[in-house]
Amino acid sequence: SDRKCTSGYGAYRRSIERLEAEGADQLEAARLTIKVAVLLRNLGLALAARPFAEQAVSILRSQAGGHADDLATALLELAETYRRIARYDGIPALFEEALAIRERLFGPDSPEVAEALHSWCVYYNTCDERDVDRSIELNARAVAILEKQNPPDHAALGVEDAVGVRQRGGVGAAGEPGLAVGDHGRAALPAPRE
C-alpha cells in the first residue's frame, strides 16, 4: 500500500515537473498540483500534501484573469490541508478569500458558496480555538442555500441543520464536526465546475 502511494506520488511529481519544464499551461499544472494535494491528504499524508497545495495557490495567484474558481478551490484545499496538520494560522483568511471569490462568481446562494461555508464550519469545529457558535452560523447558511435548491430531505444537502449540530455540540452524524456525510460535505455537494 505504501509502495503504491509512493509510486503514485512520484508519478504526479514527475508529471508536474515535465509540465513545468515544457513550459506548459500554468493552469493545467496548477490543476494537477491540486489533485496531488487532494490525493495525498486523502491518503492521510497531509504533511506531504502541503507543498503541493501551497504551490497550486501560488501558481493560480500569479495568473491573471479567468481562473478565479480554480484559485478558490485551491484555497479551500490548502485550508483543509493546514487543518489536517493543525497549522491553524491563516486558515480563516484562506476561507474568506475563497468564499469572496465564489460569491462573486456564482452568487451568494450557490452550491459552490455552500461548499465553502461548510468547509469553514468544519474548521471552526476542529481548530484549537473551537467556535461552535460560528460553526453553527456558517453551517446554517450553507443549509439554507442548499434547501433553496433542494427539498429539505434531499440527499444533496449532505449537511445537517443547525439545531442538529448544536444538539451534538457541533458534531455531525458521521462523527465529523457538523457533517452528515462525506469529507467536509464534498460527497454530497455538486462537483466543482471546470
PDB file of N, CA, C and O in Angstrom, residues 122-175:
ATOM      1  N   VAL A 122     -16.484  23.195   9.341  1.00  0.00           N
ATOM      2  CA  VAL A 122     -15.678  22.081   9.849  1.00  0.00           C
ATOM      3  C   VAL A 122     -14.430  22.603  10.549  1.00  0.00           C
ATOM      4  O   VAL A 122     -14.061  22.134  11.629  1.00  0.00           O
ATOM      5  N   TYR A 123     -13.792  23.595   9.953  1.00  0.00           N
ATOM      6  CA  TYR A 123     -12.599  24.191  10.574  1.00  0.00           C
ATOM      7  C   TYR A 123     -12.917  24.682  11.986  1.00  0.00           C
ATOM      8  O   TYR A 123     -12.195  24.384  12.931  1.00  0.00           O
ATOM      9  N   TYR A 124     -13.987  25.448  12.121  1.00  0.00           N
ATOM     10  CA  TYR A 124     -14.318  26.009  13.435  1.00  0.00           C
ATOM     11  C   TYR A 124     -14.685  24.946  14.458  1.00  0.00           C
ATOM     12  O   TYR A 124     -14.664  25.202  15.647  1.00  0.00           O
ATOM     13  N   ASN A 125     -15.000  23.755  14.028  1.00  0.00           N
ATOM     14  CA  ASN A 125     -15.291  22.670  14.958  1.00  0.00           C
ATOM     15  C   ASN A 125     -14.057  21.873  15.334  1.00  0.00           C
ATOM     16  O   ASN A 125     -14.112  21.054  16.243  1.00  0.00           O
ATOM     17  N   THR A 126     -12.972  22.063  14.621  1.00  0.00           N
ATOM     18  CA  THR A 126     -11.797  21.222  14.866  1.00  0.00           C
ATOM     19  C   THR A 126     -10.540  21.994  15.232  1.00  0.00           C
ATOM     20  O   THR A 126      -9.551  21.378  15.602  1.00  0.00           O
ATOM     21  N   CYS A 127     -10.552  23.303  15.127  1.00  0.00           N
ATOM     22  CA  CYS A 127      -9.324  24.059  15.402  1.00  0.00           C
ATOM     23  C   CYS A 127      -9.098  24.195  16.903  1.00  0.00           C
ATOM     24  O   CYS A 127      -9.953  23.867  17.713  1.00  0.00           O
ATOM     25  N   ASP A 128      -7.928  24.705  17.258  1.00  0.00           N
ATOM     26  CA  ASP A 128      -7.578  24.882  18.662  1.00  0.00           C
ATOM     27  C   ASP A 128      -8.571  25.781  19.397  1.00  0.00           C
ATOM     28  O   ASP A 128      -8.914  25.531  20.539  1.00  0.00           O
ATOM     29  N   GLU A 129      -8.992  26.833  18.736  1.00  0.00           N
ATOM     30  CA  GLU A 129      -9.939  27.764  19.348  1.00  0.00           C
ATOM     31  C   GLU A 129     -11.331  27.469  18.802  1.00  0.00           C
ATOM     32  O   GLU A 129     -11.906  28.252  18.060  1.00  0.00           O
ATOM     33  N   ARG A 130     -11.841  26.330  19.180  1.00  0.00           N
ATOM     34  CA  ARG A 130     -13.129  25.838  18.705  1.00  0.00           C
ATOM     35  C   ARG A 130     -14.217  26.897  18.923  1.00  0.00           C
ATOM     36  O   ARG A 130     -14.341  27.465  19.993  1.00  0.00           O
ATOM     37  N   ASP A 131     -14.991  27.157  17.888  1.00  0.00           N
ATOM     38  CA  ASP A 131     -16.045  28.169  17.941  1.00  0.00           C
ATOM     39  C   ASP A 131     -17.329  27.558  17.390  1.00  0.00           C
ATOM     40  O   ASP A 131     -17.631  27.690  16.210  1.00  0.00           O
ATOM     41  N   VAL A 132     -18.056  26.873  18.263  1.00  0.00           N
ATOM     42  CA  VAL A 132     -19.255  26.170  17.847  1.00  0.00           C
ATOM     43  C   VAL A 132     -20.305  27.141  17.331  1.00  0.00           C
ATOM     44  O   VAL A 132     -20.983  26.866  16.342  1.00  0.00           O
ATOM     45  N   ASP A 133     -20.438  28.307  17.963  1.00  0.00           N
ATOM     46  CA  ASP A 133     -21.438  29.275  17.505  1.00  0.00           C
ATOM     47  C   ASP A 133     -21.154  29.741  16.075  1.00  0.00           C
ATOM     48  O   ASP A 133     -22.059  29.818  15.248  1.00  0.00           O
ATOM     49  N   ARG A 134     -19.893  30.028  15.767  1.00  0.00           N
ATOM     50  CA  ARG A 134     -19.535  30.451  14.405  1.00  0.00           C
ATOM     51  C   ARG A 134     -19.757  29.291  13.431  1.00  0.00           C
ATOM     52  O   ARG A 134     -20.241  29.484  12.317  1.00  0.00           O
ATOM     53  N   SER A 135     -19.420  28.098  13.868  1.00  0.00           N
ATOM     54  CA  SER A 135     -19.630  26.919  13.038  1.00  0.00           C
ATOM     55  C   SER A 135     -21.105  26.736  12.720  1.00  0.00           C
ATOM     56  O   SER A 135     -21.487  26.473  11.573  1.00  0.00           O
ATOM     57  N   ILE A 136     -21.953  26.879  13.711  1.00  0.00           N
ATOM     58  CA  ILE A 136     -23.397  26.739  13.510  1.00  0.00           C
ATOM     59  C   ILE A 136     -23.903  27.815  12.563  1.00  0.00           C
ATOM     60  O   ILE A 136     -24.715  27.530  11.671  1.00  0.00           O
ATOM     61  N   GLU A 137     -23.409  29.022  12.712  1.00  0.00           N
ATOM     62  CA  GLU A 137     -23.809  30.123  11.826  1.00  0.00           C
ATOM     63  C   GLU A 137     -23.459  29.812  10.367  1.00  0.00           C
ATOM     64  O   GLU A 137     -24.289  29.964   9.458  1.00  0.00           O
ATOM     65  N   LEU A 138     -22.226  29.351  10.137  1.00  0.00           N
ATOM     66  CA  LEU A 138     -21.791  29.022   8.778  1.00  0.00           C
ATOM     67  C   LEU A 138     -22.580  27.841   8.220  1.00  0.00           C
ATOM     68  O   LEU A 138     -23.007  27.849   7.062  1.00  0.00           O
ATOM     69  N   ASN A 139     -22.761  26.822   9.048  1.00  0.00           N
ATOM     70  CA  ASN A 139     -23.494  25.637   8.613  1.00  0.00           C
ATOM     71  C   ASN A 139     -24.949  25.977   8.305  1.00  0.00           C
ATOM     72  O   ASN A 139     -25.508  25.495   7.314  1.00  0.00           O
ATOM     73  N   ALA A 140     -25.563  26.811   9.122  1.00  0.00           N
ATOM     74  CA  ALA A 140     -26.953  27.200   8.890  1.00  0.00           C
ATOM     75  C   ALA A 140     -27.093  27.927   7.551  1.00  0.00           C
ATOM     76  O   ALA A 140     -28.054  27.699   6.806  1.00  0.00           O
ATOM     77  N   ARG A 141     -26.131  28.783   7.233  1.00  0.00           N
ATOM     78  CA  ARG A 141     -26.186  29.482   5.946  1.00  0.00           C
ATOM     79  C   ARG A 141     -26.021  28.488   4.796  1.00  0.00           C
ATOM     80  O   ARG A 141     -26.723  28.578   3.781  1.00  0.00           O
ATOM     81  N   ALA A 142     -25.112  27.523   4.949  1.00  0.00           N
ATOM     82  CA  ALA A 142     -24.912  26.514   3.907  1.00  0.00           C
ATOM     83  C   ALA A 142     -26.185  25.699   3.696  1.00  0.00           C
ATOM     84  O   ALA A 142     -26.604  25.455   2.560  1.00  0.00           O
ATOM     85  N   VAL A 143     -26.810  25.290   4.788  1.00  0.00           N
ATOM     86  CA  VAL A 143     -28.043  24.515   4.695  1.00  0.00           C
ATOM     87  C   VAL A 143     -29.141  25.341   4.033  1.00  0.00           C
ATOM     88  O   VAL A 143     -29.863  24.843   3.161  1.00  0.00           O
ATOM     89  N   ALA A 144     -29.263  26.603   4.411  1.00  0.00           N
ATOM     90  CA  ALA A 144     -30.293  27.467   3.827  1.00  0.00           C
ATOM     91  C   ALA A 144     -30.110  27.585   2.316  1.00  0.00           C
ATOM     92  O   ALA A 144     -31.090  27.545   1.554  1.00  0.00           O
ATOM     93  N   ILE A 145     -28.874  27.712   1.879  1.00  0.00           N
ATOM     94  CA  ILE A 145     -28.590  27.798   0.442  1.00  0.00           C
ATOM     95  C   ILE A 145     -29.027  26.513  -0.257  1.00  0.00           C
ATOM     96  O   ILE A 145     -29.706  26.545  -1.282  1.00  0.00           O
ATOM     97  N   LEU A 146     -28.644  25.382   0.300  1.00  0.00           N
ATOM     98  CA  LEU A 146     -28.957  24.109  -0.336  1.00  0.00           C
ATOM     99  C   LEU A 146     -30.454  23.798  -0.282  1.00  0.00           C
ATOM    100  O   LEU A 146     -30.995  23.190  -1.198  1.00  0.00           O
ATOM    101  N   GLU A 147     -31.122  24.225   0.787  1.00  0.00           N
ATOM    102  CA  GLU A 147     -32.565  23.992   0.886  1.00  0.00           C
ATOM    103  C   GLU A 147     -33.338  24.798  -0.156  1.00  0.00           C
ATOM    104  O   GLU A 147     -34.412  24.376  -0.589  1.00  0.00           O
ATOM    105  N   LYS A 148     -32.802  25.935  -0.578  1.00  0.00           N
ATOM    106  CA  LYS A 148     -33.452  26.725  -1.625  1.00  0.00           C
ATOM    107  C   LYS A 148     -33.463  25.965  -2.952  1.00  0.00           C
ATOM    108  O   LYS A 148     -34.330  26.176  -3.781  1.00  0.00           O
ATOM    109  N   GLN A 149     -32.473  25.105  -3.135  1.00  0.00           N
ATOM    110  CA  GLN A 149     -32.330  24.391  -4.402  1.00  0.00           C
ATOM    111  C   GLN A 149     -32.836  22.962  -4.343  1.00  0.00           C
ATOM    112  O   GLN A 149     -33.011  22.322  -5.374  1.00  0.00           O
ATOM    113  N   ASN A 150     -33.039  22.426  -3.149  1.00  0.00           N
ATOM    114  CA  ASN A 150     -33.456  21.038  -2.966  1.00  0.00           C
ATOM    115  C   ASN A 150     -34.490  20.968  -1.852  1.00  0.00           C
ATOM    116  O   ASN A 150     -34.460  21.775  -0.934  1.00  0.00           O
ATOM    117  N   PRO A 151     -35.376  19.972  -1.882  1.00  0.00           N
ATOM    118  CA  PRO A 151     -36.284  19.789  -0.748  1.00  0.00           C
ATOM    119  C   PRO A 151     -35.470  19.492   0.512  1.00  0.00           C
ATOM    120  O   PRO A 151     -34.356  18.960   0.423  1.00  0.00           O
ATOM    121  N   PRO A 152     -35.994  19.825   1.702  1.00  0.00           N
ATOM    122  CA  PRO A 152     -35.234  19.652   2.949  1.00  0.00           C
ATOM    123  C   PRO A 152     -34.715  18.239   3.195  1.00  0.00           C
ATOM    124  O   PRO A 152     -33.700  18.080   3.846  1.00  0.00           O
ATOM    125  N   ASP A 153     -35.369  17.209   2.665  1.00  0.00           N
ATOM    126  CA  ASP A 153     -34.908  15.840   2.906  1.00  0.00           C
ATOM    127  C   ASP A 153     -34.044  15.300   1.766  1.00  0.00           C
ATOM    128  O   ASP A 153     -33.724  14.118   1.733  1.00  0.00           O
ATOM    129  N   HIS A 154     -33.643  16.154   0.847  1.00  0.00           N
ATOM    130  CA  HIS A 154     -32.872  15.726  -0.328  1.00  0.00           C
ATOM    131  C   HIS A 154     -31.455  15.320   0.080  1.00  0.00           C
ATOM    132  O   HIS A 154     -30.806  15.994   0.871  1.00  0.00           O
ATOM    133  N   ALA A 155     -30.969  14.223  -0.474  1.00  0.00           N
ATOM    134  CA  ALA A 155     -29.637  13.707  -0.146  1.00  0.00           C
ATOM    135  C   ALA A 155     -28.531  14.686  -0.521  1.00  0.00           C
ATOM    136  O   ALA A 155     -27.453  14.647   0.051  1.00  0.00           O
ATOM    137  N   ALA A 156     -28.781  15.576  -1.465  1.00  0.00           N
ATOM    138  CA  ALA A 156     -27.750  16.526  -1.892  1.00  0.00           C
ATOM    139  C   ALA A 156     -27.399  17.513  -0.804  1.00  0.00           C
ATOM    140  O   ALA A 156     -26.376  18.173  -0.881  1.00  0.00           O
ATOM    141  N   LEU A 157     -28.230  17.642   0.226  1.00  0.00           N
ATOM    142  CA  LEU A 157     -27.895  18.585   1.286  1.00  0.00           C
ATOM    143  C   LEU A 157     -26.587  18.182   1.954  1.00  0.00           C
ATOM    144  O   LEU A 157     -25.695  18.988   2.090  1.00  0.00           O
ATOM    145  N   GLY A 158     -26.482  16.951   2.395  1.00  0.00           N
ATOM    146  CA  GLY A 158     -25.219  16.450   2.923  1.00  0.00           C
ATOM    147  C   GLY A 158     -24.729  17.159   4.167  1.00  0.00           C
ATOM    148  O   GLY A 158     -23.675  16.858   4.671  1.00  0.00           O
ATOM    149  N   VAL A 159     -25.455  18.133   4.640  1.00  0.00           N
ATOM    150  CA  VAL A 159     -25.090  18.835   5.867  1.00  0.00           C
ATOM    151  C   VAL A 159     -26.324  18.849   6.755  1.00  0.00           C
ATOM    152  O   VAL A 159     -27.437  18.697   6.295  1.00  0.00           O
ATOM    153  N   GLU A 160     -26.106  19.013   8.028  1.00  0.00           N
ATOM    154  CA  GLU A 160     -27.216  18.958   8.967  1.00  0.00           C
ATOM    155  C   GLU A 160     -27.721  20.349   9.287  1.00  0.00           C
ATOM    156  O   GLU A 160     -27.012  21.327   9.139  1.00  0.00           O
ATOM    157  N   ASP A 161     -28.950  20.404   9.762  1.00  0.00           N
ATOM    158  CA  ASP A 161     -29.471  21.695  10.174  1.00  0.00           C
ATOM    159  C   ASP A 161     -28.738  22.144  11.431  1.00  0.00           C
ATOM    160  O   ASP A 161     -28.143  21.357  12.156  1.00  0.00           O
ATOM    161  N   ALA A 162     -28.778  23.432  11.695  1.00  0.00           N
ATOM    162  CA  ALA A 162     -28.041  23.995  12.824  1.00  0.00           C
ATOM    163  C   ALA A 162     -28.509  23.423  14.149  1.00  0.00           C
ATOM    164  O   ALA A 162     -27.709  23.249  15.064  1.00  0.00           O
ATOM    165  N   VAL A 163     -29.771  23.086  14.290  1.00  0.00           N
ATOM    166  CA  VAL A 163     -30.266  22.521  15.540  1.00  0.00           C
ATOM    167  C   VAL A 163     -29.601  21.177  15.803  1.00  0.00           C
ATOM    168  O   VAL A 163     -29.118  20.911  16.898  1.00  0.00           O
ATOM    169  N   GLY A 164     -29.519  20.318  14.782  1.00  0.00           N
ATOM    170  CA  GLY A 164     -28.882  19.014  14.945  1.00  0.00           C
ATOM    171  C   GLY A 164     -27.411  19.132  15.304  1.00  0.00           C
ATOM    172  O   GLY A 164     -26.892  18.382  16.114  1.00  0.00           O
ATOM    173  N   VAL A 165     -26.741  20.101  14.711  1.00  0.00           N
ATOM    174  CA  VAL A 165     -25.327  20.308  15.015  1.00  0.00           C
ATOM    175  C   VAL A 165     -25.164  20.766  16.459  1.00  0.00           C
ATOM    176  O   VAL A 165     -24.337  20.258  17.205  1.00  0.00           O
ATOM    177  N   ARG A 166     -25.980  21.732  16.889  1.00  0.00           N
ATOM    178  CA  ARG A 166     -25.877  22.259  18.250  1.00  0.00           C
ATOM    179  C   ARG A 166     -26.164  21.169  19.284  1.00  0.00           C
ATOM    180  O   ARG A 166     -25.469  21.073  20.301  1.00  0.00           O
ATOM    181  N   GLN A 167     -27.160  20.306  19.026  1.00  0.00           N
ATOM    182  CA  GLN A 167     -27.518  19.272  19.985  1.00  0.00           C
ATOM    183  C   GLN A 167     -26.369  18.303  20.223  1.00  0.00           C
ATOM    184  O   GLN A 167     -26.250  17.738  21.288  1.00  0.00           O
ATOM    185  N   ARG A 168     -25.516  18.123  19.263  1.00  0.00           N
ATOM    186  CA  ARG A 168     -24.375  17.222  19.424  1.00  0.00           C
ATOM    187  C   ARG A 168     -23.094  17.990  19.687  1.00  0.00           C
ATOM    188  O   ARG A 168     -22.014  17.480  19.493  1.00  0.00           O
ATOM    189  N   GLY A 169     -23.196  19.239  20.075  1.00  0.00           N
ATOM    190  CA  GLY A 169     -22.014  20.033  20.371  1.00  0.00           C
ATOM    191  C   GLY A 169     -21.171  20.297  19.144  1.00  0.00           C
ATOM    192  O   GLY A 169     -19.959  20.394  19.229  1.00  0.00           O
ATOM    193  N   GLY A 170     -21.829  20.386  17.981  1.00  0.00           N
ATOM    194  CA  GLY A 170     -21.098  20.690  16.763  1.00  0.00           C
ATOM    195  C   GLY A 170     -20.653  19.464  16.000  1.00  0.00           C
ATOM    196  O   GLY A 170     -19.975  19.581  15.003  1.00  0.00           O
ATOM    197  N   VAL A 171     -21.029  18.264  16.439  1.00  0.00           N
ATOM    198  CA  VAL A 171     -20.573  17.055  15.763  1.00  0.00           C
ATOM    199  C   VAL A 171     -21.722  16.460  14.962  1.00  0.00           C
ATOM    200  O   VAL A 171     -22.824  16.296  15.468  1.00  0.00           O
ATOM    201  N   GLY A 172     -21.465  16.152  13.701  1.00  0.00           N
ATOM    202  CA  GLY A 172     -22.484  15.603  12.808  1.00  0.00           C
ATOM    203  C   GLY A 172     -22.670  14.113  12.978  1.00  0.00           C
ATOM    204  O   GLY A 172     -21.968  13.453  13.739  1.00  0.00           O
ATOM    205  N   ALA A 173     -23.619  13.582  12.232  1.00  0.00           N
ATOM    206  CA  ALA A 173     -23.982  12.174  12.344  1.00  0.00           C
ATOM    207  C   ALA A 173     -22.835  11.250  11.984  1.00  0.00           C
ATOM    208  O   ALA A 173     -22.751  10.138  12.473  1.00  0.00           O
ATOM    209  N   ALA A 174     -21.941  11.682  11.100  1.00  0.00           N
ATOM    210  CA  ALA A 174     -20.828  10.832  10.693  1.00  0.00           C
ATOM    211  C   ALA A 174     -19.648  10.944  11.657  1.00  0.00           C
ATOM    212  O   ALA A 174     -18.596  10.391  11.419  1.00  0.00           O
ATOM    213  N   GLY A 175     -19.816  11.693  12.752  1.00  0.00           N
ATOM    214  CA  GLY A 175     -18.735  11.855  13.711  1.00  0.00           C
ATOM    215  C   GLY A 175     -17.830  13.017  13.383  1.00  0.00           C
ATOM    216  O   GLY A 175     -16.988  13.404  14.171  1.00  0.00           O
TER     217      GLY A 175
END
